[in-house]
Coordinates of C-alpha atoms in Angstrom, one line a residue:
Chain A
M22 CA 24.7 -52.2 21.7
K23 CA 21.3 -53.7 22.1
H24 CA 18.4 -51.4 21.0
A25 CA 14.8 -51.7 22.0
R26 CA 11.5 -49.9 21.3
I27 CA 9.1 -49.8 24.2
A28 CA 6.0 -48.2 25.5
W29 CA 6.3 -46.9 29.1
A30 CA 4.8 -44.2 31.2
G31 CA 2.5 -43.0 28.5
A32 CA 4.9 -42.8 25.6
V33 CA 6.8 -44.8 23.1
H34 CA 10.6 -44.8 23.7
D35 CA 13.8 -45.9 22.0
A36 CA 16.0 -47.6 24.6
I37 CA 19.2 -49.6 24.9
E38 CA 20.1 -52.4 27.3
H39 CA 22.2 -51.0 30.2
Q40 CA 23.2 -53.0 33.2
G41 CA 20.2 -55.3 32.9
Q42 CA 17.8 -52.4 32.6
L43 CA 16.5 -50.3 29.8
L44 CA 18.1 -46.9 29.4
L45 CA 15.9 -44.2 27.8
A46 CA 17.2 -41.4 25.7
D47 CA 16.5 -38.9 28.5
G48 CA 18.7 -40.8 30.9
R49 CA 16.0 -42.5 32.9
T50 CA 16.3 -46.3 33.4
V51 CA 13.4 -48.7 33.7
A52 CA 13.1 -52.3 34.5
Q53 CA 12.6 -54.7 31.6
D54 CA 9.5 -56.2 33.4
D55 CA 7.8 -52.8 33.6
V56 CA 7.4 -52.0 29.9
V57 CA 5.5 -53.1 26.8
W58 CA 7.9 -54.3 24.2
L59 CA 7.4 -53.3 20.6
P60 CA 9.2 -54.6 17.5
P61 CA 12.7 -53.1 18.0
F62 CA 12.8 -50.9 14.9
A63 CA 12.7 -47.2 14.3
P64 CA 9.9 -46.2 12.0
V65 CA 10.7 -46.1 8.3
S66 CA 9.2 -43.8 5.7
R67 CA 7.8 -46.6 3.6
P68 CA 6.6 -50.0 4.6
R69 CA 9.5 -52.2 5.3
T70 CA 10.1 -55.2 3.1
I71 CA 10.1 -58.4 5.1
L72 CA 11.6 -61.4 3.3
A73 CA 11.4 -64.8 4.9
L74 CA 13.1 -68.1 3.9
G75 CA 11.4 -71.4 3.9
L76 CA 13.3 -74.7 4.2
N77 CA 16.7 -73.0 4.7
Y78 CA 18.1 -75.7 7.1
A79 CA 18.5 -79.1 5.5
D80 CA 17.3 -80.9 8.7
H81 CA 14.1 -78.9 8.7
A82 CA 13.5 -79.5 5.0
R83 CA 13.9 -83.3 5.8
E84 CA 11.5 -82.9 8.7
L85 CA 8.9 -81.6 6.4
A86 CA 9.7 -84.2 3.8
F87 CA 11.2 -81.8 1.2
K88 CA 14.4 -82.2 -0.6
P89 CA 16.6 -79.1 0.1
P90 CA 15.8 -76.3 -2.4
E91 CA 18.3 -75.5 -5.1
E92 CA 17.5 -71.8 -4.9
P93 CA 16.0 -69.9 -1.9
L94 CA 12.3 -70.5 -1.2
V95 CA 11.2 -67.0 -0.3
F96 CA 8.0 -65.5 0.8
V97 CA 7.1 -61.9 1.9
K98 CA 5.3 -60.7 4.9
G99 CA 3.4 -57.5 5.7
E100 CA 4.3 -55.3 8.7
G101 CA 0.9 -56.0 10.2
T102 CA 2.0 -59.5 11.3
L103 CA 4.8 -58.3 13.5
L104 CA 4.4 -58.4 17.3
G105 CA 6.7 -57.4 20.2
H106 CA 8.5 -59.4 22.8
R107 CA 6.2 -60.8 25.5
G108 CA 3.2 -60.5 23.2
F109 CA 0.3 -62.8 22.8
T110 CA -0.2 -64.8 19.6
I111 CA -3.7 -66.0 18.7
R112 CA -4.4 -69.7 18.0
P113 CA -7.6 -69.8 16.0
P114 CA -10.3 -72.2 17.2
G115 CA -10.4 -75.6 15.7
V116 CA -6.7 -75.6 14.5
G117 CA -4.8 -78.8 14.6
H118 CA -1.2 -77.8 14.0
M119 CA 0.4 -74.5 14.9
H120 CA 4.1 -74.4 15.3
Y121 CA 6.8 -71.8 16.2
E122 CA 9.9 -71.2 14.1
C123 CA 13.0 -69.7 15.7
E124 CA 14.8 -67.6 13.2
L125 CA 17.8 -65.2 13.0
V126 CA 16.7 -61.9 11.4
V127 CA 19.1 -59.7 9.4
V128 CA 18.2 -56.0 9.6
V129 CA 19.4 -54.2 6.5
G130 CA 21.6 -51.2 7.4
K131 CA 22.0 -49.4 4.2
A132 CA 20.5 -49.4 0.7
A133 CA 21.7 -52.5 -1.1
K134 CA 21.5 -53.2 -4.9
G135 CA 23.8 -55.5 -6.8
V136 CA 25.9 -56.4 -3.8
K137 CA 28.5 -59.1 -4.1
R138 CA 28.8 -61.7 -1.4
Q139 CA 32.2 -60.6 -0.2
D140 CA 30.8 -57.1 0.5
A141 CA 27.4 -58.3 1.9
Y142 CA 28.1 -57.8 5.6
D143 CA 28.7 -54.0 4.9
F144 CA 25.0 -53.8 4.3
V145 CA 23.9 -55.4 7.6
G146 CA 22.8 -53.0 10.3
G147 CA 22.0 -55.6 12.9
Y148 CA 20.3 -58.7 14.0
T149 CA 17.2 -59.8 16.0
V150 CA 15.2 -62.9 16.6
A151 CA 11.8 -63.8 15.1
N152 CA 9.3 -66.5 15.8
D153 CA 7.7 -67.1 12.5
Y154 CA 4.6 -69.1 13.5
A155 CA 2.9 -71.2 10.9
I156 CA -0.6 -72.7 11.0
R157 CA -0.3 -75.8 8.8
D158 CA -4.0 -76.4 8.6
Y159 CA -4.3 -73.5 6.2
L160 CA -1.5 -74.7 3.8
E161 CA -2.5 -74.6 0.1
N162 CA -0.3 -75.3 -2.9
W163 CA -0.7 -71.8 -4.5
Y164 CA 2.2 -69.5 -3.8
R165 CA 3.0 -71.8 -0.9
P166 CA 3.5 -71.0 1.9
N167 CA 0.4 -68.9 1.5
L168 CA -0.3 -65.8 3.4
R169 CA -3.1 -67.4 5.4
V170 CA -0.4 -69.6 6.9
K171 CA 2.3 -67.1 7.3
N172 CA 1.0 -63.5 7.4
R173 CA -1.6 -63.6 10.2
D174 CA -2.1 -60.9 12.8
T175 CA 0.0 -61.5 15.9
C176 CA 1.9 -64.5 14.3
T177 CA 5.4 -63.0 13.8
P178 CA 6.8 -62.0 17.2
I179 CA 10.1 -60.2 16.8
G180 CA 12.8 -58.9 19.2
P181 CA 13.4 -58.1 22.0
W182 CA 16.6 -56.4 20.8
L183 CA 18.0 -55.1 17.7
V184 CA 21.7 -55.9 18.2
D185 CA 24.3 -53.9 16.3
A186 CA 26.0 -55.9 13.6
A187 CA 29.4 -55.0 15.1
D188 CA 28.5 -56.9 18.2
I189 CA 28.0 -60.2 16.5
A190 CA 31.4 -61.6 15.5
D191 CA 30.1 -64.4 13.3
P192 CA 26.4 -64.6 12.6
M193 CA 26.9 -67.9 10.9
Q194 CA 28.0 -69.6 14.2
L195 CA 25.1 -68.9 16.5
A196 CA 23.2 -71.5 18.5
L197 CA 19.4 -71.3 18.2
E198 CA 17.1 -72.8 20.8
T199 CA 13.4 -72.9 21.4
T200 CA 11.7 -73.9 24.7
V201 CA 8.0 -74.5 25.3
N202 CA 7.1 -74.1 28.9
G203 CA 10.7 -74.5 29.8
N204 CA 11.3 -77.7 27.8
R205 CA 13.8 -77.5 25.0
T206 CA 12.1 -78.6 21.8
Q207 CA 14.3 -77.1 19.1
S208 CA 18.0 -76.6 18.9
G209 CA 20.3 -75.8 16.0
N210 CA 23.0 -73.6 14.8
T211 CA 23.1 -70.9 12.1
R212 CA 26.1 -72.6 10.5
D213 CA 23.6 -75.2 9.1
M214 CA 21.8 -72.7 6.9
I215 CA 21.6 -73.9 3.3
F216 CA 21.8 -70.3 1.9
D217 CA 23.9 -68.2 4.2
I218 CA 23.6 -64.5 4.9
P219 CA 26.1 -63.3 2.3
F220 CA 24.4 -65.4 -0.3
L221 CA 21.0 -64.1 0.6
I222 CA 22.1 -60.5 0.4
E223 CA 23.7 -61.0 -3.0
Y224 CA 20.6 -63.0 -4.2
F225 CA 18.0 -60.5 -3.1
S226 CA 20.0 -57.4 -4.1
S227 CA 20.5 -58.9 -7.6
F228 CA 16.9 -58.1 -8.4
M229 CA 15.6 -55.7 -5.7
T230 CA 16.9 -52.8 -3.8
L231 CA 16.9 -53.4 -0.1
Q232 CA 16.5 -50.4 2.1
P233 CA 17.5 -49.7 5.7
G234 CA 15.1 -51.3 8.1
D235 CA 14.2 -54.1 5.7
L236 CA 14.2 -57.6 7.3
I237 CA 15.4 -61.0 6.2
L238 CA 14.1 -63.9 8.3
T239 CA 16.6 -66.6 7.6
G240 CA 14.6 -69.8 8.2
T241 CA 14.5 -72.4 11.0
P242 CA 16.1 -75.7 11.9
D243 CA 14.2 -78.8 12.7
G244 CA 12.3 -79.4 15.9
V245 CA 9.0 -77.7 15.4
V246 CA 6.1 -78.9 17.4
D247 CA 2.4 -78.0 17.9
C248 CA 1.7 -75.4 20.6
Q249 CA -1.4 -74.9 22.6
P250 CA -3.1 -71.9 24.2
G251 CA -1.3 -71.1 27.5
D252 CA 2.1 -72.3 26.2
M253 CA 5.0 -69.9 26.7
V254 CA 7.4 -70.2 23.8
I255 CA 10.9 -68.7 24.0
T256 CA 12.9 -68.5 20.9
A257 CA 16.5 -67.7 21.7
I258 CA 19.6 -67.0 19.6
E259 CA 23.1 -66.9 21.2
G260 CA 24.2 -63.3 21.7
V261 CA 21.1 -61.8 20.0
G262 CA 18.3 -62.4 22.5
A263 CA 15.6 -64.5 23.9
L264 CA 12.1 -63.7 22.5
C265 CA 9.2 -64.7 24.7
N266 CA 5.7 -65.2 23.4
T267 CA 2.5 -66.7 24.9
I268 CA -0.2 -68.4 22.8
V269 CA -3.8 -67.5 23.5
Q270 CA -7.0 -69.1 22.4
G271 CA -8.9 -67.0 19.8
T272 CA -12.6 -66.8 20.3
P273 CA -14.9 -67.7 17.4
C274 CA -16.3 -64.1 17.5
A275 CA -13.3 -62.0 17.8
S276 CA -10.6 -64.1 16.2
T277 CA -9.9 -64.7 12.6
T278 CA -10.1 -68.0 10.7
Chain B
M30 CA -13.4 -33.6 -2.8
K31 CA -10.2 -32.4 -4.3
H32 CA -7.8 -35.1 -5.4
P33 CA -4.1 -35.0 -4.5
S34 CA -2.2 -34.6 -7.7
T35 CA -0.4 -37.9 -7.3
F36 CA -1.3 -40.9 -5.1
W37 CA 1.4 -43.0 -3.4
P38 CA 0.9 -46.0 -1.2
R39 CA 1.5 -45.7 2.5
G40 CA 1.1 -49.4 3.6
T41 CA 1.7 -52.9 2.3
V42 CA 0.5 -53.7 -1.2
Y43 CA -1.2 -57.1 -1.5
G44 CA -1.9 -58.6 -4.9
T45 CA -4.5 -61.3 -5.8
L46 CA -3.9 -64.2 -8.2
L47 CA -6.6 -66.3 -9.9
N48 CA -9.5 -64.0 -9.1
F49 CA -11.0 -64.6 -12.5
D50 CA -12.6 -67.9 -13.5
A51 CA -10.9 -67.6 -17.0
E52 CA -7.5 -67.7 -15.3
L53 CA -8.3 -71.0 -13.6
R54 CA -9.9 -72.3 -16.8
A55 CA -6.7 -71.5 -18.7
L56 CA -4.8 -73.8 -16.4
G57 CA -7.2 -76.7 -17.2
E58 CA -6.5 -80.0 -15.5
Q59 CA -3.3 -78.7 -14.0
V60 CA -5.4 -77.2 -11.2
T61 CA -6.2 -80.5 -9.7
Q62 CA -2.8 -82.1 -10.4
A63 CA 0.5 -81.9 -8.6
P64 CA 1.8 -79.7 -7.3
Y65 CA -1.5 -77.8 -6.7
K66 CA -3.7 -80.9 -6.2
A67 CA -6.8 -78.7 -5.7
A68 CA -8.3 -75.4 -6.7
P69 CA -7.5 -72.6 -4.2
Q70 CA -9.9 -72.1 -1.3
A71 CA -8.7 -68.9 0.3
P72 CA -7.7 -65.9 -1.9
V73 CA -4.2 -66.4 -3.4
L74 CA -2.2 -63.4 -2.3
Y75 CA 1.3 -62.0 -2.8
V76 CA 3.1 -58.8 -1.8
K77 CA 4.4 -56.1 -4.0
T78 CA 7.2 -54.7 -1.9
A79 CA 7.9 -51.0 -1.7
N80 CA 10.9 -51.2 -4.1
T81 CA 8.5 -52.1 -6.9
W82 CA 6.4 -48.9 -6.8
S83 CA 6.7 -46.6 -9.9
A84 CA 4.7 -43.4 -10.3
S85 CA 2.7 -42.9 -13.4
G86 CA 4.9 -41.5 -16.1
A87 CA 8.0 -43.2 -14.7
D88 CA 10.1 -45.6 -16.8
I89 CA 10.1 -49.3 -15.8
A90 CA 13.3 -51.2 -16.4
V91 CA 13.1 -54.6 -18.0
P92 CA 16.0 -56.9 -17.1
A93 CA 18.3 -57.8 -19.9
R94 CA 17.8 -61.5 -19.3
V95 CA 14.1 -61.4 -20.4
S96 CA 12.6 -60.2 -23.7
E97 CA 9.2 -59.5 -22.3
V98 CA 7.3 -58.8 -19.1
E99 CA 3.7 -59.5 -18.3
V100 CA 1.4 -56.4 -17.9
G101 CA -1.0 -56.9 -14.9
A102 CA -3.6 -54.2 -15.1
S103 CA -5.7 -54.0 -12.0
I104 CA -7.5 -51.8 -9.5
A105 CA -6.4 -51.6 -5.9
M106 CA -8.7 -51.0 -2.9
V107 CA -7.0 -48.4 -0.7
M108 CA -7.8 -49.1 2.9
G109 CA -9.1 -46.5 5.3
A110 CA -9.5 -46.7 9.1
P111 CA -11.7 -49.7 10.2
R112 CA -15.1 -48.9 11.6
F113 CA -15.7 -50.1 15.1
D114 CA -19.0 -51.7 16.2
A115 CA -20.3 -50.3 19.5
L116 CA -22.0 -53.6 20.1
G117 CA -18.7 -55.4 20.1
G118 CA -16.9 -57.8 17.7
P119 CA -14.1 -57.1 15.2
A120 CA -14.0 -53.6 13.5
K121 CA -15.2 -53.7 9.9
P122 CA -12.6 -53.0 7.3
C123 CA -13.3 -49.9 5.2
V124 CA -12.2 -48.8 1.8
A125 CA -11.0 -45.2 1.4
G126 CA -10.8 -45.3 -2.3
Y127 CA -9.5 -47.1 -5.4
V128 CA -6.5 -46.6 -7.7
L129 CA -5.2 -48.0 -10.9
V130 CA -2.1 -50.3 -10.8
N131 CA 0.1 -52.1 -13.3
D132 CA 1.4 -55.2 -11.6
V133 CA 4.3 -56.1 -13.8
S134 CA 5.7 -59.6 -13.6
L135 CA 8.4 -61.7 -15.2
P136 CA 6.3 -64.3 -17.0
H137 CA 6.0 -67.4 -14.9
T138 CA 4.0 -70.6 -15.5
S139 CA 4.3 -72.2 -12.0
F140 CA 2.2 -70.7 -9.2
F141 CA 3.4 -73.2 -6.6
R142 CA 6.0 -71.1 -4.9
P143 CA 5.7 -67.4 -4.0
P144 CA 6.6 -65.2 -6.9
V145 CA 9.2 -62.9 -5.3
K146 CA 11.7 -63.2 -8.1
A147 CA 9.0 -62.6 -10.7
K148 CA 7.1 -59.8 -9.0
C149 CA 9.4 -57.9 -6.6
L150 CA 11.8 -56.4 -9.1
D151 CA 12.6 -52.7 -8.7
G152 CA 9.9 -50.6 -10.4
F153 CA 7.5 -53.5 -11.1
L154 CA 4.3 -51.9 -9.9
G155 CA 2.9 -48.9 -11.7
V156 CA 0.7 -46.8 -9.4
G157 CA -2.0 -44.7 -10.8
P158 CA -2.1 -40.9 -10.3
V159 CA -5.4 -40.6 -8.5
C160 CA -7.2 -42.4 -5.7
I161 CA -10.9 -42.0 -6.4
T162 CA -13.5 -42.0 -3.7
P163 CA -16.0 -44.9 -3.1
N164 CA -18.7 -42.5 -4.2
E165 CA -17.0 -41.8 -7.5
A166 CA -16.3 -45.5 -7.9
G167 CA -19.9 -46.8 -7.3
D168 CA -20.1 -50.6 -7.4
P169 CA -16.5 -51.9 -8.1
S170 CA -18.0 -54.7 -10.1
G171 CA -18.7 -52.0 -12.7
F172 CA -15.0 -51.3 -13.2
V173 CA -13.7 -52.0 -16.7
L174 CA -10.0 -51.5 -17.6
E175 CA -8.5 -51.0 -21.0
V176 CA -4.8 -51.8 -21.5
R177 CA -3.0 -50.4 -24.4
V178 CA 0.5 -51.1 -25.7
N179 CA 1.8 -48.4 -27.9
G180 CA -1.7 -47.2 -28.4
A181 CA -3.2 -50.5 -29.5
L182 CA -5.9 -52.1 -27.2
R183 CA -4.5 -55.4 -25.9
Q184 CA -6.7 -56.3 -23.0
T185 CA -10.1 -55.4 -21.5
V186 CA -10.6 -56.4 -17.9
R187 CA -14.2 -56.5 -16.6
F188 CA -14.5 -56.8 -12.9
S189 CA -18.0 -58.0 -13.2
E190 CA -16.3 -61.3 -14.1
A191 CA -14.2 -61.6 -10.9
L192 CA -14.7 -64.7 -8.8
R193 CA -14.7 -62.6 -5.6
D194 CA -16.1 -59.1 -5.9
A195 CA -14.3 -56.4 -4.0
A196 CA -16.4 -56.7 -0.9
T197 CA -16.1 -60.5 -0.8
L198 CA -12.4 -60.4 -1.4
L199 CA -11.9 -57.9 1.4
A200 CA -14.0 -59.9 3.8
D201 CA -12.2 -63.2 3.0
V202 CA -8.8 -61.6 3.3
S203 CA -9.8 -59.8 6.6
S204 CA -10.8 -63.2 8.1
F205 CA -7.2 -64.0 8.5
M206 CA -5.3 -60.7 8.4
R207 CA -6.5 -57.3 9.1
M208 CA -5.8 -54.8 6.4
R209 CA -4.3 -51.6 7.9
P210 CA -5.1 -48.0 6.9
G211 CA -3.0 -47.2 3.9
D212 CA -2.7 -50.9 2.8
L213 CA -3.7 -51.8 -0.8
L214 CA -5.5 -54.9 -2.0
L215 CA -5.6 -55.6 -5.7
L216 CA -8.8 -57.0 -7.2
G217 CA -7.0 -59.3 -9.6
C218 CA -5.5 -58.9 -13.1
G219 CA -7.8 -60.8 -15.3
P220 CA -7.0 -63.4 -18.0
D221 CA -5.0 -62.9 -21.2
R222 CA -2.5 -60.4 -19.7
P223 CA -0.5 -58.9 -22.5
L224 CA 3.3 -59.2 -22.8
A225 CA 5.4 -56.2 -23.6
G226 CA 9.1 -55.4 -23.9
A227 CA 11.6 -52.6 -23.6
G228 CA 10.6 -49.7 -25.8
D229 CA 6.8 -50.3 -25.3
H230 CA 4.6 -47.7 -23.8
I231 CA 1.8 -49.1 -21.5
T232 CA -1.4 -47.2 -20.7
I233 CA -4.2 -48.3 -18.4
S234 CA -7.4 -46.5 -18.2
A235 CA -11.0 -47.1 -17.0
P236 CA -13.7 -46.0 -19.4
G237 CA -16.7 -44.9 -17.4
H238 CA -14.4 -43.8 -14.5
A239 CA -12.4 -40.9 -16.0
A240 CA -11.6 -39.7 -12.5
F241 CA -8.9 -42.4 -12.3
G242 CA -6.9 -40.7 -14.9
T243 CA -4.5 -42.7 -17.0
L244 CA -1.6 -44.8 -15.6
A245 CA 1.2 -44.6 -18.2
N246 CA 4.6 -46.2 -18.0
Q247 CA 7.4 -46.6 -20.5
L248 CA 9.3 -49.9 -20.5
V249 CA 13.0 -49.4 -21.0
A250 CA 16.0 -51.7 -21.2
Q251 CA 17.8 -52.0 -17.9
E252 CA 21.2 -50.4 -18.0
A253 CA 24.1 -52.7 -17.5
A254 CA 25.4 -52.5 -13.9

């Protein structure tokens, strides 16, 4: 089942995909074009932990001139950076290199502590797609990638669907693709991750307790290019969804630096 | 105003590294050498994930593989609702109060990569009992913290020595990410952070600001899984 969270007709609704439309809990259906899409997660009682992998595909590591890491390169995001499907992401004025990153997201399904890799998939609730934008102009070498690069408002679109884990036969065999204004610029496959999903769940749960609703963004393959205001960026993962985002120009007054 | 008996964060907790000149000085020439290559420009931030939060009075488990942890006494700004400007432009971030914190870390000497494995262990953020109001706080540059291990004074943190005072830090952070109501932003942990191990009792208090109460945590050996 594919779950969504949307705003429509004056309220926020949980919904599922049904015959190409959105089915609300009260039985009404609504067209996908007629709603505002929110990140596809039920609220949680504490801020969700959002872990993200850097350089988790060997080809992308080479693209950025790094040798592949020997242990996961992990950074953490705040919930404030998340944005729904069909949202607008701000490109600050004067920026030279802002790129998308198409990533498979693991949504934790139950509390996980000290999990062994052979049991890891028992703790996955589902999957979604993230576009983990980076603005490389702001890179500094202290706790890199630093939050000014990776934790900006509007810069982590996520969705459209939360797909139940049971519906994804093998999350390590999924094609990823990004198009910019319809041109394919990035393509890869989750099989090329350096640290796979069972490894990551074992690794994180060895020192921290993951809770339902926590997210693991598993990194991106090569093929990242600069994007400009007006560009429509679609990050898509086979069987999980196609996440659409449009870049808009920030104004010097209202936008952040 | 009556205080709640115990404070608990509602939002994301952001920490701040290197907000004291003495922390940078302690690194010496490393600051301009690889991998850092230059002193930081923007605030150096990290996240203390929700699994790290420990109430005052709670035990904090020290993993068996380390003998000591670093005690990072600090004060967090607790964010309130932003204030809109009727003339336009971005809403101004507003501080609802301040709370004591103990940002526990596994000791680490490299600050090149994000410190998830050093700072996001279960229980590794002691959270003070009381969120004091901005009125009670006065100028945050006047905050002084005393850190005691088993009763002995081990560190004094004077926020008058911070590189960015609270208002400047908040403005600089808000220039690239809006803090949300309920989020916390730490003012930095100061130089010469003490080490402590299982069996040690840590207390953090703010002389001159008794309203904060005392943040007390007992370090204990992690039980074998």
